[in-house]
GROMACS .gro file of C-alpha atoms in nm:
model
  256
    1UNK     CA    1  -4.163  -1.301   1.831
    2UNK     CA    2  -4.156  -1.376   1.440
    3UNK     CA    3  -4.023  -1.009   1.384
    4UNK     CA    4  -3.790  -0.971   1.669
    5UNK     CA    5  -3.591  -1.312   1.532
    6UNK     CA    6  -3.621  -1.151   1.193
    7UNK     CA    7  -3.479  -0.847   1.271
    8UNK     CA    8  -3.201  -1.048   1.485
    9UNK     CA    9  -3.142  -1.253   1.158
   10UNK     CA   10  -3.094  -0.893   0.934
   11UNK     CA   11  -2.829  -0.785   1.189
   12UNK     CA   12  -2.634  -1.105   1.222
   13UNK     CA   13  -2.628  -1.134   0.843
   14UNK     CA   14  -2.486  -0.742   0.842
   15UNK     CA   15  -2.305  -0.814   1.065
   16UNK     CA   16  -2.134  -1.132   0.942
   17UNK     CA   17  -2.099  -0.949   0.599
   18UNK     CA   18  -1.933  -0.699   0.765
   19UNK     CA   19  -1.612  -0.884   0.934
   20UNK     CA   20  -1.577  -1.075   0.587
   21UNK     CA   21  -1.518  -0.785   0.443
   22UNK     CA   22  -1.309  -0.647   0.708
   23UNK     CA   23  -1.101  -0.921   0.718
   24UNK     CA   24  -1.045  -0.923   0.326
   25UNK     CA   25  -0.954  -0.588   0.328
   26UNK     CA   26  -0.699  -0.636   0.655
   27UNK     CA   27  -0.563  -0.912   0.384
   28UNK     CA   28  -0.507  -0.731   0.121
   29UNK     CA   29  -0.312  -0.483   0.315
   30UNK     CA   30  -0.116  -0.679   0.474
   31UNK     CA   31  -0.030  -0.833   0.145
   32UNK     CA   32   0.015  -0.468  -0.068
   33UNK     CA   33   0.279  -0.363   0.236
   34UNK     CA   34   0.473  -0.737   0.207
   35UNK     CA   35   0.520  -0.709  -0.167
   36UNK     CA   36   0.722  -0.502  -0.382
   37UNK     CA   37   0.496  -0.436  -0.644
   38UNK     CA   38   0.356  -0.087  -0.647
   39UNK     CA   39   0.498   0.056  -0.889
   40UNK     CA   40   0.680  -0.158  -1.226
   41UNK     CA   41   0.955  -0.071  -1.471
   42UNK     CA   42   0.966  -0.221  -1.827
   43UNK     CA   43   1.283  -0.219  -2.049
   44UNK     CA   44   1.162  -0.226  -2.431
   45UNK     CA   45   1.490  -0.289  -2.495
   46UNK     CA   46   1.755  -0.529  -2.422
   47UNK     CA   47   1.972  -0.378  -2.093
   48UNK     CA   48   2.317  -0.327  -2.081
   49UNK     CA   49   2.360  -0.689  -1.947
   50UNK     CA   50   2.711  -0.776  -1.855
   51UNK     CA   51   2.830  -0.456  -1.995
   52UNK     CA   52   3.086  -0.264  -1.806
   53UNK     CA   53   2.768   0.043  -1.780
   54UNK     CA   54   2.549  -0.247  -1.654
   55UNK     CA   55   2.797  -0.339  -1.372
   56UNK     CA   56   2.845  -0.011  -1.264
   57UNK     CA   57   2.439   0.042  -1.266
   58UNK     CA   58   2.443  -0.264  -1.035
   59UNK     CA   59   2.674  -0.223  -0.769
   60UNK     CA   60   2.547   0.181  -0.762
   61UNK     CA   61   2.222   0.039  -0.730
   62UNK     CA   62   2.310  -0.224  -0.406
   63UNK     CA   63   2.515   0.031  -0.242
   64UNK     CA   64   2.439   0.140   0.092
   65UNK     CA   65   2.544   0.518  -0.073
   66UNK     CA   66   2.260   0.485  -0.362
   67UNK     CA   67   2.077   0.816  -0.378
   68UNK     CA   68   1.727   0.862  -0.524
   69UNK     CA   69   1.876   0.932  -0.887
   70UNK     CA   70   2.118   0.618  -0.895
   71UNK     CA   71   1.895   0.344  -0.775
   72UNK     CA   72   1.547   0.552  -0.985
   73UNK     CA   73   1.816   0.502  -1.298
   74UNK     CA   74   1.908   0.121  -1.212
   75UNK     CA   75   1.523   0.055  -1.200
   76UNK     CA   76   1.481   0.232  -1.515
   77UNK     CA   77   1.735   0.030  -1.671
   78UNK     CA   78   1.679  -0.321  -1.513
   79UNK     CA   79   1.319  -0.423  -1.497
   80UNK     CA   80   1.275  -0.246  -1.143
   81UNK     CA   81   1.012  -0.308  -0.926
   82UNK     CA   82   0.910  -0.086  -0.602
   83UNK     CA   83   0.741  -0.179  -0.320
   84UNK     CA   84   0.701   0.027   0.023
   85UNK     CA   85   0.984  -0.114   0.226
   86UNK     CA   86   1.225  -0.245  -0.086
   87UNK     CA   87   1.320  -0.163  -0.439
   88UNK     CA   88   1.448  -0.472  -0.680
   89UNK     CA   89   1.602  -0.512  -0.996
   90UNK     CA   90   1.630  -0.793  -1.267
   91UNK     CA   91   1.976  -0.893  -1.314
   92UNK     CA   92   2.149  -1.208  -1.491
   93UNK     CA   93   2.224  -1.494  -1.275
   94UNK     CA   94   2.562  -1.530  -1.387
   95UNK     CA   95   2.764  -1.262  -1.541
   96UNK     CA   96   3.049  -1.431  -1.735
   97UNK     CA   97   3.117  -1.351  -2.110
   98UNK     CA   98   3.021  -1.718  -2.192
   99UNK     CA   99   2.635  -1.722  -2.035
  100UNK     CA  100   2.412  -1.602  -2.206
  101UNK     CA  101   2.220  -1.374  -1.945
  102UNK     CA  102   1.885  -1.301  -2.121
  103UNK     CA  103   1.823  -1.693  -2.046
  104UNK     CA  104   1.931  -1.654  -1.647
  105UNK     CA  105   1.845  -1.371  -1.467
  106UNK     CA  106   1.729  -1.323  -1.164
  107UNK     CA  107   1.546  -1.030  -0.911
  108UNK     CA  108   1.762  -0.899  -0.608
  109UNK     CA  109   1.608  -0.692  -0.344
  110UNK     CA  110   1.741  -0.346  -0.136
  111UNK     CA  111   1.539  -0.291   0.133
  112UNK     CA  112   1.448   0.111   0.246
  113UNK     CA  113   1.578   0.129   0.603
  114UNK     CA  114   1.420   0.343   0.873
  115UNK     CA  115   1.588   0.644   0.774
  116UNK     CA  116   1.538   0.625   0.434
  117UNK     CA  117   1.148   0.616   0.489
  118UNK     CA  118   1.229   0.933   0.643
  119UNK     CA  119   1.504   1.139   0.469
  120UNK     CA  120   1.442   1.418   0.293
  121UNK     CA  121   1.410   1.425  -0.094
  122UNK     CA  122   1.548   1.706  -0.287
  123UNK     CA  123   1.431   1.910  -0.551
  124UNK     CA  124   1.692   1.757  -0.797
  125UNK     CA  125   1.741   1.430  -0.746
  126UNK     CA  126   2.047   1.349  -0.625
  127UNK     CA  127   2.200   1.696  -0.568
  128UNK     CA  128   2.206   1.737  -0.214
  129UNK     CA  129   2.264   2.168  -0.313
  130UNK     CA  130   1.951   2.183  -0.459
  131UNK     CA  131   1.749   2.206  -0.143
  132UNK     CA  132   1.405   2.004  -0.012
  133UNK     CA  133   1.160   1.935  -0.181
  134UNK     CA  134   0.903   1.960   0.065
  135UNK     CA  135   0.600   1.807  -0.138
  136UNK     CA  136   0.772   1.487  -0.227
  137UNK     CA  137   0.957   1.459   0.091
  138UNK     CA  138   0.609   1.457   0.314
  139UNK     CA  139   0.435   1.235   0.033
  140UNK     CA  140   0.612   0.970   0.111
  141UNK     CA  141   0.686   0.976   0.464
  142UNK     CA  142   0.273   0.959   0.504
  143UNK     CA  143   0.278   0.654   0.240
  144UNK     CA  144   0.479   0.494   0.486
  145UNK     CA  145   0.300   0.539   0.782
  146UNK     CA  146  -0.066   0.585   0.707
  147UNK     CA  147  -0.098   0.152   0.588
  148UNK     CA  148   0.045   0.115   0.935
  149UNK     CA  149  -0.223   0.313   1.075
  150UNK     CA  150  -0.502   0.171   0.846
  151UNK     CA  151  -0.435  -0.155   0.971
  152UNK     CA  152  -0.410  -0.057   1.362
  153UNK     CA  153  -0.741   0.115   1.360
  154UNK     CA  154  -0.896  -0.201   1.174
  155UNK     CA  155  -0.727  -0.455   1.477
  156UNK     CA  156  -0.871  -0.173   1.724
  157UNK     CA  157  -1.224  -0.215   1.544
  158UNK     CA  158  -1.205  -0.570   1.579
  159UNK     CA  159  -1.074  -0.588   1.925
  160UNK     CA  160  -1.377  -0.377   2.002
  161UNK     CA  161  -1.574  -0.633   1.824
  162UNK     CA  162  -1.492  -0.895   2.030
  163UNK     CA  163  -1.569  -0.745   2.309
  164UNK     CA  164  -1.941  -0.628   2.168
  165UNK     CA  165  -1.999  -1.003   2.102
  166UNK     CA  166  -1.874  -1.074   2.451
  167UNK     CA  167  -2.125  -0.798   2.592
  168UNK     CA  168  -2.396  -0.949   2.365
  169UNK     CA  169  -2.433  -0.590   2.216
  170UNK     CA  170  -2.471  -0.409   1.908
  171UNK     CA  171  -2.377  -0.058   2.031
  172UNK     CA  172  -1.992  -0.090   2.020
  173UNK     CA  173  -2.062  -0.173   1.663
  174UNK     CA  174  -2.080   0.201   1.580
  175UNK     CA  175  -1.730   0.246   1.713
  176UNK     CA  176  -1.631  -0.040   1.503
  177UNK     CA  177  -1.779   0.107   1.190
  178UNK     CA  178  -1.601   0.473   1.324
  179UNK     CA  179  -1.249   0.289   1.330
  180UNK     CA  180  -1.312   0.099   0.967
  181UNK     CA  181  -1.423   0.437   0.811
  182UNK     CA  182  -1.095   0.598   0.927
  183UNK     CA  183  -0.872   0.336   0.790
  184UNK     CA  184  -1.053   0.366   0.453
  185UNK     CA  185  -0.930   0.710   0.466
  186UNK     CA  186  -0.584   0.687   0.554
  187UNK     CA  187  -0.583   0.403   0.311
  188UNK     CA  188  -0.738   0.583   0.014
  189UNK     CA  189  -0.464   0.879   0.157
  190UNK     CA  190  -0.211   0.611   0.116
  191UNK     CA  191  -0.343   0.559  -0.245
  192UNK     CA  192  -0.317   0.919  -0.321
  193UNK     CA  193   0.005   0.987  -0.178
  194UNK     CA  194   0.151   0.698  -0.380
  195UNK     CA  195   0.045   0.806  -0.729
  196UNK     CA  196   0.148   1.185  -0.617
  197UNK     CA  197   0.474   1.120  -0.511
  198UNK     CA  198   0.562   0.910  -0.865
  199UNK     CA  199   0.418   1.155  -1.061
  200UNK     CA  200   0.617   1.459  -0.902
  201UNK     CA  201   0.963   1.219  -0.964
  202UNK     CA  202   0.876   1.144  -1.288
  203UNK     CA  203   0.895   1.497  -1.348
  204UNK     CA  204   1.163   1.516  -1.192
  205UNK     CA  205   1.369   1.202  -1.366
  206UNK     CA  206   1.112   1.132  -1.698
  207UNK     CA  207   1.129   0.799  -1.763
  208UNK     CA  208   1.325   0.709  -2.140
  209UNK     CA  209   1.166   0.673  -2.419
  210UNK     CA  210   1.242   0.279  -2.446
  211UNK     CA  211   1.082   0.242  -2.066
  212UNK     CA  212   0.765   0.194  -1.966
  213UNK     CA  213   0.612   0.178  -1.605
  214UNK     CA  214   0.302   0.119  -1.470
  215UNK     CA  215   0.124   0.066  -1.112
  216UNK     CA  216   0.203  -0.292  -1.023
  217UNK     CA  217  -0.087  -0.531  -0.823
  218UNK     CA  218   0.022  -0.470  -0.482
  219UNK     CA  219  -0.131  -0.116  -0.527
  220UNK     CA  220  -0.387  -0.263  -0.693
  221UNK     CA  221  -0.446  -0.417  -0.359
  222UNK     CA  222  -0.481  -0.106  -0.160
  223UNK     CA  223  -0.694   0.045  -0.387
  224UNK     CA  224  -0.929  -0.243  -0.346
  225UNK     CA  225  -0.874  -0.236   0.029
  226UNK     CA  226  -1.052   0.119   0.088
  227UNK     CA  227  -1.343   0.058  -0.056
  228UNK     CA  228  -1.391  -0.306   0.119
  229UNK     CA  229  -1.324  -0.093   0.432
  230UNK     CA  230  -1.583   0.178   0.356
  231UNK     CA  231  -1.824  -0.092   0.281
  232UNK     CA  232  -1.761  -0.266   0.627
  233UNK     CA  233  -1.737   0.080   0.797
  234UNK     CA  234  -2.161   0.132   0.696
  235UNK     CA  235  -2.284  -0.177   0.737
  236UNK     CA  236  -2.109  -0.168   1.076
  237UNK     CA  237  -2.346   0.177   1.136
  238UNK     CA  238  -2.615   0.065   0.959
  239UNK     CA  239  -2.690  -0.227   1.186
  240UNK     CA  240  -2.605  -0.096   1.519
  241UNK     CA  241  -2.789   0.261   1.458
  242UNK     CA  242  -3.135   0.041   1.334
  243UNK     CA  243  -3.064  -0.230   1.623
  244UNK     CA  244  -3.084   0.024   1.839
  245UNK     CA  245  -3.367   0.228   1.672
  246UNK     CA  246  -3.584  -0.114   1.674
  247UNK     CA  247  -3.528  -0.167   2.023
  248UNK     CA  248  -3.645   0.181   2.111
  249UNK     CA  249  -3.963   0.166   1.893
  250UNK     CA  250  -4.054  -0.216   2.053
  251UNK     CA  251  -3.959  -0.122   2.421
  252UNK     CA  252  -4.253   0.191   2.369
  253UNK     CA  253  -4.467  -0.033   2.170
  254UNK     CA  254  -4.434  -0.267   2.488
  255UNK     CA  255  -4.438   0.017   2.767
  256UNK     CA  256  -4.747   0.127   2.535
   0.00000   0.00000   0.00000
């Protein structure tokens, strides 16, 4: 009838609506996790450039020994930029006496390894005496591992999906919208624990007067992400909980 292919049409169109927005949102973070701009570093002033203190910043800061203090002060000092899985630096290409650096420079990357993500931070920064700091330490092990989870439980929604549209149903759909409600969560967690965990270190290590920092665009990207996610999550509900609740009121009106 007229109204049953209407209704179809309000469902597919929910539906479609729905996996656009899901797939934006898987996008964007997949794209905040790639990139190392969550949090950014500007130096008012010039750096120390191819001073001997510059030097030393940069070869502390690439070390494989670089505690939270040395490589938070080399970021500080040299245009730093941090991501989730690296921290970089701006740094002149060339660092003889006769180039001029401010004209040349260039970013270079350090990468957190596994046990980085998970090592403990300390109360002071850098003083291994000074104990855990339990707050800081579980902040950002979870802003590791909740985008990871995000983005499973979004490929779990979809796989789910798939097999609805396979099954020619709607009522898997509520799952779907379950899974994409849960990864808005533990992305909007991920959000929280981010901006928690730089606020306690800046506390910790304030930032100088001649530096200024500022949440970068990759973060920008998961906070955009949650809300595309909660948006898919309810029109993921909304269309399989009224699918259903036509079907039930035309089989009676039928039966009837």
């Amino acid at each position: 009838s007229r109204k049953g292919a209407m209704m179809d049409n309000r469902f597919a169109t929910a539906l479609v609506i729905a996996c656009v927005l899901s797939l934006i949102s898987t996008i964007y973070m997949a794209a905040s996790i790639g990139t190392d701009f969550w949090y950014e570093y500007h130096t008012l002033t010039p750096a120390e450039n191819v001073s001997e203190a510059g030097r030393s910043i940069w070869e502390e800061f690439f070390s494989k020994e670089a505690d939270e203090k040395t490589y938070t002060d080399a970021l500080f000092r040299c245009n730093g930029t941090v991501g989730l899985w690296r921290r970089c630096i701006t740094v002149p290409k060339n660092s003889h006496w006769y180039s001029p650096p401010e004209n040349d420079m260039t970013t270079n990357c350090v990468s957190f390894s596994l046990s980085d993500q998970f090592m403990e931070k300390y109360i002071e920064p850098g003083n291994h005496n000074s104990g855990t700091d339990l707050n800081r330490t579980y902040l950002w092990r979870l802003q590791f591992l909740l985008p990871f989870v995000s983005i499973g439980l979004m490929c779990f929604g979809a796989l789910i999906g798939l097999c609805a549209c396979a099954c020619r149903s709607l009522y898997p759909a509520i799952a779907t919208g379950v899974l994409h409600f849960l990864a808005g969560l533990c992305t909007l967690g991920l959000v929280g624990c981010y901006v928690a965990g730089i606020e306690l270190l800046h506390k910790k290590l304030p930032l100088p007067d001649d530096v200024r920092g500022e949440f970068g665009w990759s973060f920008c990207l998961a906070c955009v992400s949650a809300p595309l996610q909660f948006m898919a999550a309810a029109l993921f509900i909304w269309a399989a909980r009224t699918n259903r609740k036509e079907f039930t009121l035309l089989k009676a009106y039928r039966v009837a």
